[in-house]
Amino acid sequence: MFLAKVFITYKESILDPKGEAVKKAIHQLDYQSVESVRMGKYFEIEVNESDLSQVEKIIESISDQLLANVIMESYRYEIEEA
Amino acid sequence: MFLAKVFITYKESILDPKGEAVKKAIHQLDYQSVESVRMGKYFEIEVNESDLSQVEKIIESISDQLLANVIMESYRYEIEEA
């Protein structure tokens, strides 16, 4: 069994309006030293396979097809044994 | 300057309907070995402070007050120098 953690964020060139809104709210709490906020999605996925390379293939396929909009978003992932 | 990464997920005891929906969609793609999916939020926050402990204080305060609904969600974070 493996646990994959997938992080999805807008690409650098894409405006992140939710992140901007959160930054404004943080500034209203008076934390002026917060310079930027980017908001994304986070997935924890348990995969019942014995082979790490198979898990990587599944996670990349799922991320490309389902989790991320690859036109606007990029993803990265970490896999650990669980 | 520091970069904080904040991960927010539902607590274990709380049902995660979006994660369940994603799991069903993954099974329709025929990846039956995916056993569970939990979906959460992910923030990358740049903080312009020189002192790590100050950054930790800010991130915990922001997470408690703004980013996470601490009744239903838990958060964890990583901070690196940027």
PDB file of C-alpha atoms in Angstrom:
ATOM      1  CA  MET A   1       0.000   0.000   0.000  1.00  0.00           C
ATOM      2  CA  PHE A   2       1.206   3.464  -0.897  1.00  0.00           C
ATOM      3  CA  LEU A   3       0.026   6.936   0.046  1.00  0.00           C
ATOM      4  CA  ALA A   4       0.313   9.577  -2.655  1.00  0.00           C
ATOM      5  CA  LYS A   5       0.032  13.295  -1.919  1.00  0.00           C
ATOM      6  CA  VAL A   6      -0.837  15.394  -4.939  1.00  0.00           C
ATOM      7  CA  PHE A   7      -0.554  19.194  -4.953  1.00  0.00           C
ATOM      8  CA  ILE A   8      -2.256  21.181  -7.677  1.00  0.00           C
ATOM      9  CA  THR A   9      -1.699  24.901  -8.193  1.00  0.00           C
ATOM     10  CA  TYR A  10      -2.364  27.385 -10.943  1.00  0.00           C
ATOM     11  CA  LYS A  11       0.599  27.877 -13.256  1.00  0.00           C
ATOM     12  CA  GLU A  12       2.724  30.927 -12.439  1.00  0.00           C
ATOM     13  CA  SER A  13       1.371  32.824 -15.451  1.00  0.00           C
ATOM     14  CA  ILE A  14      -2.272  32.306 -14.426  1.00  0.00           C
ATOM     15  CA  LEU A  15      -3.998  34.775 -12.108  1.00  0.00           C
ATOM     16  CA  ASP A  16      -5.159  33.169  -8.851  1.00  0.00           C
ATOM     17  CA  PRO A  17      -8.202  35.190  -7.707  1.00  0.00           C
ATOM     18  CA  LYS A  18      -8.937  33.046  -4.649  1.00  0.00           C
ATOM     19  CA  GLY A  19      -5.355  33.385  -3.475  1.00  0.00           C
ATOM     20  CA  GLU A  20      -5.578  37.157  -3.952  1.00  0.00           C
ATOM     21  CA  ALA A  21      -8.781  37.276  -1.900  1.00  0.00           C
ATOM     22  CA  VAL A  22      -7.155  35.281   0.894  1.00  0.00           C
ATOM     23  CA  LYS A  23      -4.167  37.640   0.857  1.00  0.00           C
ATOM     24  CA  LYS A  24      -6.483  40.641   1.307  1.00  0.00           C
ATOM     25  CA  ALA A  25      -8.208  38.923   4.225  1.00  0.00           C
ATOM     26  CA  ILE A  26      -4.818  38.182   5.804  1.00  0.00           C
ATOM     27  CA  HIS A  27      -3.829  41.838   5.479  1.00  0.00           C
ATOM     28  CA  GLN A  28      -7.063  42.794   7.218  1.00  0.00           C
ATOM     29  CA  LEU A  29      -5.897  40.602  10.123  1.00  0.00           C
ATOM     30  CA  ASP A  30      -2.846  42.922  10.104  1.00  0.00           C
ATOM     31  CA  TYR A  31      -0.224  40.455   8.898  1.00  0.00           C
ATOM     32  CA  GLN A  32       1.317  42.863   6.407  1.00  0.00           C
ATOM     33  CA  SER A  33       4.448  40.763   5.952  1.00  0.00           C
ATOM     34  CA  VAL A  34       2.469  38.190   3.951  1.00  0.00           C
ATOM     35  CA  GLU A  35       3.509  39.019   0.401  1.00  0.00           C
ATOM     36  CA  SER A  36       1.738  36.439  -1.702  1.00  0.00           C
ATOM     37  CA  VAL A  37      -0.791  33.646  -1.385  1.00  0.00           C
ATOM     38  CA  ARG A  38      -1.458  30.962  -3.941  1.00  0.00           C
ATOM     39  CA  MET A  39      -4.314  28.591  -3.350  1.00  0.00           C
ATOM     40  CA  GLY A  40      -4.541  25.096  -4.712  1.00  0.00           C
ATOM     41  CA  LYS A  41      -5.958  21.643  -4.242  1.00  0.00           C
ATOM     42  CA  TYR A  42      -4.505  18.816  -2.239  1.00  0.00           C
ATOM     43  CA  PHE A  43      -5.274  15.102  -2.506  1.00  0.00           C
ATOM     44  CA  GLU A  44      -4.270  12.171  -0.322  1.00  0.00           C
ATOM     45  CA  ILE A  45      -4.722   8.984  -2.330  1.00  0.00           C
ATOM     46  CA  GLU A  46      -4.209   5.462  -1.016  1.00  0.00           C
ATOM     47  CA  VAL A  47      -3.224   2.975  -3.705  1.00  0.00           C
ATOM     48  CA  ASN A  48      -3.120  -0.743  -3.064  1.00  0.00           C
ATOM     49  CA  GLU A  49      -0.255  -1.779  -5.322  1.00  0.00           C
ATOM     50  CA  SER A  50       3.028  -3.451  -4.472  1.00  0.00           C
ATOM     51  CA  ASP A  51       5.127  -1.698  -7.103  1.00  0.00           C
ATOM     52  CA  LEU A  52       6.124   1.967  -6.719  1.00  0.00           C
ATOM     53  CA  SER A  53       6.539   2.561 -10.454  1.00  0.00           C
ATOM     54  CA  GLN A  54       2.999   1.305 -11.035  1.00  0.00           C
ATOM     55  CA  VAL A  55       1.724   3.772  -8.412  1.00  0.00           C
ATOM     56  CA  GLU A  56       3.594   6.619 -10.127  1.00  0.00           C
ATOM     57  CA  LYS A  57       1.963   5.692 -13.439  1.00  0.00           C
ATOM     58  CA  ILE A  58      -1.503   5.654 -11.875  1.00  0.00           C
ATOM     59  CA  ILE A  59      -1.023   8.964 -10.050  1.00  0.00           C
ATOM     60  CA  GLU A  60       0.270  10.720 -13.181  1.00  0.00           C
ATOM     61  CA  SER A  61      -2.576   9.355 -15.266  1.00  0.00           C
ATOM     62  CA  ILE A  62      -5.212  10.381 -12.695  1.00  0.00           C
ATOM     63  CA  SER A  63      -3.681  13.832 -12.286  1.00  0.00           C
ATOM     64  CA  ASP A  64      -3.537  14.473 -16.020  1.00  0.00           C
ATOM     65  CA  GLN A  65      -6.998  13.157 -16.780  1.00  0.00           C
ATOM     66  CA  LEU A  66      -8.992  14.077 -13.724  1.00  0.00           C
ATOM     67  CA  LEU A  67      -7.434  16.078 -10.903  1.00  0.00           C
ATOM     68  CA  ALA A  68      -5.665  18.901 -12.719  1.00  0.00           C
ATOM     69  CA  ASN A  69      -6.728  21.110 -15.587  1.00  0.00           C
ATOM     70  CA  VAL A  70      -3.330  20.886 -17.252  1.00  0.00           C
ATOM     71  CA  ILE A  71      -3.912  23.961 -19.399  1.00  0.00           C
ATOM     72  CA  MET A  72      -4.078  26.200 -16.341  1.00  0.00           C
ATOM     73  CA  GLU A  73      -2.739  24.096 -13.502  1.00  0.00           C
ATOM     74  CA  SER A  74       0.405  22.194 -12.717  1.00  0.00           C
ATOM     75  CA  TYR A  75       0.760  19.365 -10.258  1.00  0.00           C
ATOM     76  CA  ARG A  76       3.438  17.633  -8.290  1.00  0.00           C
ATOM     77  CA  TYR A  77       3.248  14.614  -6.066  1.00  0.00           C
ATOM     78  CA  GLU A  78       5.021  12.667  -3.342  1.00  0.00           C
ATOM     79  CA  ILE A  79       4.568   8.948  -2.722  1.00  0.00           C
ATOM     80  CA  GLU A  80       5.343   7.154   0.509  1.00  0.00           C
ATOM     81  CA  GLU A  81       4.826   3.601   1.688  1.00  0.00           C
ATOM     82  CA  ALA A  82       1.831   3.342   3.982  1.00  0.00           C
TER      83      ALA A  82
ATOM     84  CA  MET B   1      11.740  35.634   3.131  1.00  0.00           C
ATOM     85  CA  PHE B   2      10.056  32.341   3.895  1.00  0.00           C
ATOM     86  CA  LEU B   3       7.699  30.129   1.925  1.00  0.00           C
ATOM     87  CA  ALA B   4       5.057  28.318   3.962  1.00  0.00           C
ATOM     88  CA  LYS B   5       3.049  25.423   2.551  1.00  0.00           C
ATOM     89  CA  VAL B   6      -0.197  24.785   4.392  1.00  0.00           C
ATOM     90  CA  PHE B   7      -2.247  21.598   3.903  1.00  0.00           C
ATOM     91  CA  ILE B   8      -5.833  21.489   5.102  1.00  0.00           C
ATOM     92  CA  THR B   9      -7.897  18.310   5.190  1.00  0.00           C
ATOM     93  CA  TYR B  10     -11.101  17.191   6.830  1.00  0.00           C
ATOM     94  CA  LYS B  11     -10.558  15.457  10.151  1.00  0.00           C
ATOM     95  CA  GLU B  12     -10.588  11.652   9.938  1.00  0.00           C
ATOM     96  CA  SER B  13     -14.012  11.465  11.569  1.00  0.00           C
ATOM     97  CA  ILE B  14     -15.602  13.827   9.038  1.00  0.00           C
ATOM     98  CA  LEU B  15     -17.061  12.504   5.803  1.00  0.00           C
ATOM     99  CA  ASP B  16     -15.328  13.904   2.717  1.00  0.00           C
ATOM    100  CA  PRO B  17     -17.959  13.877  -0.060  1.00  0.00           C
ATOM    101  CA  LYS B  18     -15.716  15.504  -2.695  1.00  0.00           C
ATOM    102  CA  GLY B  19     -13.012  12.932  -2.052  1.00  0.00           C
ATOM    103  CA  GLU B  20     -15.601  10.146  -2.400  1.00  0.00           C
ATOM    104  CA  ALA B  21     -16.784  11.600  -5.702  1.00  0.00           C
ATOM    105  CA  VAL B  22     -13.229  11.755  -7.010  1.00  0.00           C
ATOM    106  CA  LYS B  23     -12.667   8.133  -5.956  1.00  0.00           C
ATOM    107  CA  LYS B  24     -15.721   7.046  -7.944  1.00  0.00           C
ATOM    108  CA  ALA B  25     -14.473   8.920 -11.006  1.00  0.00           C
ATOM    109  CA  ILE B  26     -11.067   7.248 -10.629  1.00  0.00           C
ATOM    110  CA  HIS B  27     -12.720   3.833 -10.490  1.00  0.00           C
ATOM    111  CA  GLN B  28     -14.580   4.683 -13.696  1.00  0.00           C
ATOM    112  CA  LEU B  29     -11.149   5.243 -15.272  1.00  0.00           C
ATOM    113  CA  ASP B  30     -10.509   1.634 -14.196  1.00  0.00           C
ATOM    114  CA  TYR B  31      -7.918   2.229 -11.483  1.00  0.00           C
ATOM    115  CA  GLN B  32      -9.496  -0.153  -9.011  1.00  0.00           C
ATOM    116  CA  SER B  33      -6.423  -0.262  -6.774  1.00  0.00           C
ATOM    117  CA  VAL B  34      -7.170   3.274  -5.560  1.00  0.00           C
ATOM    118  CA  GLU B  35      -8.664   2.625  -2.139  1.00  0.00           C
ATOM    119  CA  SER B  36      -9.319   6.046  -0.727  1.00  0.00           C
ATOM    120  CA  VAL B  37      -9.186   9.680  -1.735  1.00  0.00           C
ATOM    121  CA  ARG B  38      -9.266  12.639   0.602  1.00  0.00           C
ATOM    122  CA  MET B  39      -9.467  16.095  -0.861  1.00  0.00           C
ATOM    123  CA  GLY B  40      -8.215  19.223   0.799  1.00  0.00           C
ATOM    124  CA  LYS B  41      -6.897  22.708   0.304  1.00  0.00           C
ATOM    125  CA  TYR B  42      -3.329  23.759  -0.257  1.00  0.00           C
ATOM    126  CA  PHE B  43      -1.786  27.203   0.226  1.00  0.00           C
ATOM    127  CA  GLU B  44       1.645  28.560  -0.669  1.00  0.00           C
ATOM    128  CA  ILE B  45       2.264  31.690   1.380  1.00  0.00           C
ATOM    129  CA  GLU B  46       5.298  33.963   1.096  1.00  0.00           C
ATOM    130  CA  VAL B  47       6.119  35.804   4.293  1.00  0.00           C
ATOM    131  CA  ASN B  48       8.669  38.578   4.419  1.00  0.00           C
ATOM    132  CA  GLU B  49      10.084  38.094   7.916  1.00  0.00           C
ATOM    133  CA  SER B  50      13.611  37.351   9.028  1.00  0.00           C
ATOM    134  CA  ASP B  51      12.707  35.164  12.000  1.00  0.00           C
ATOM    135  CA  LEU B  52      11.383  31.623  11.515  1.00  0.00           C
ATOM    136  CA  SER B  53       9.521  31.540  14.841  1.00  0.00           C
ATOM    137  CA  GLN B  54       7.680  34.707  13.862  1.00  0.00           C
ATOM    138  CA  VAL B  55       6.640  33.067  10.576  1.00  0.00           C
ATOM    139  CA  GLU B  56       5.372  30.008  12.466  1.00  0.00           C
ATOM    140  CA  LYS B  57       3.285  32.269  14.701  1.00  0.00           C
ATOM    141  CA  ILE B  58       1.778  34.057  11.710  1.00  0.00           C
ATOM    142  CA  ILE B  59       1.016  30.843   9.809  1.00  0.00           C
ATOM    143  CA  GLU B  60      -0.648  29.219  12.821  1.00  0.00           C
ATOM    144  CA  SER B  61      -2.710  32.309  13.501  1.00  0.00           C
ATOM    145  CA  ILE B  62      -3.811  32.624   9.859  1.00  0.00           C
ATOM    146  CA  SER B  63      -4.642  28.919   9.640  1.00  0.00           C
ATOM    147  CA  ASP B  64      -6.699  28.963  12.834  1.00  0.00           C
ATOM    148  CA  GLN B  65      -8.566  32.151  12.048  1.00  0.00           C
ATOM    149  CA  LEU B  66      -8.957  32.093   8.309  1.00  0.00           C
ATOM    150  CA  LEU B  67      -7.764  29.114   6.275  1.00  0.00           C
ATOM    151  CA  ALA B  68      -9.130  26.142   8.226  1.00  0.00           C
ATOM    152  CA  ASN B  69     -12.479  25.509   9.808  1.00  0.00           C
ATOM    153  CA  VAL B  70     -10.916  23.985  12.912  1.00  0.00           C
ATOM    154  CA  ILE B  71     -14.134  22.256  13.965  1.00  0.00           C
ATOM    155  CA  MET B  72     -14.090  20.055  10.853  1.00  0.00           C
ATOM    156  CA  GLU B  73     -10.637  20.463   9.420  1.00  0.00           C
ATOM    157  CA  SER B  74      -7.078  19.983  10.549  1.00  0.00           C
ATOM    158  CA  TYR B  75      -4.016  21.601   9.086  1.00  0.00           C
ATOM    159  CA  ARG B  76      -0.315  21.066   8.948  1.00  0.00           C
ATOM    160  CA  TYR B  77       2.402  23.194   7.441  1.00  0.00           C
ATOM    161  CA  GLU B  78       6.002  23.243   6.260  1.00  0.00           C
ATOM    162  CA  ILE B  79       8.190  26.333   6.142  1.00  0.00           C
ATOM    163  CA  GLU B  80      11.279  26.764   4.030  1.00  0.00           C
ATOM    164  CA  GLU B  81      13.588  29.696   3.370  1.00  0.00           C
ATOM    165  CA  ALA B  82      12.886  31.256  -0.005  1.00  0.00           C
TER     166      ALA B  82
END
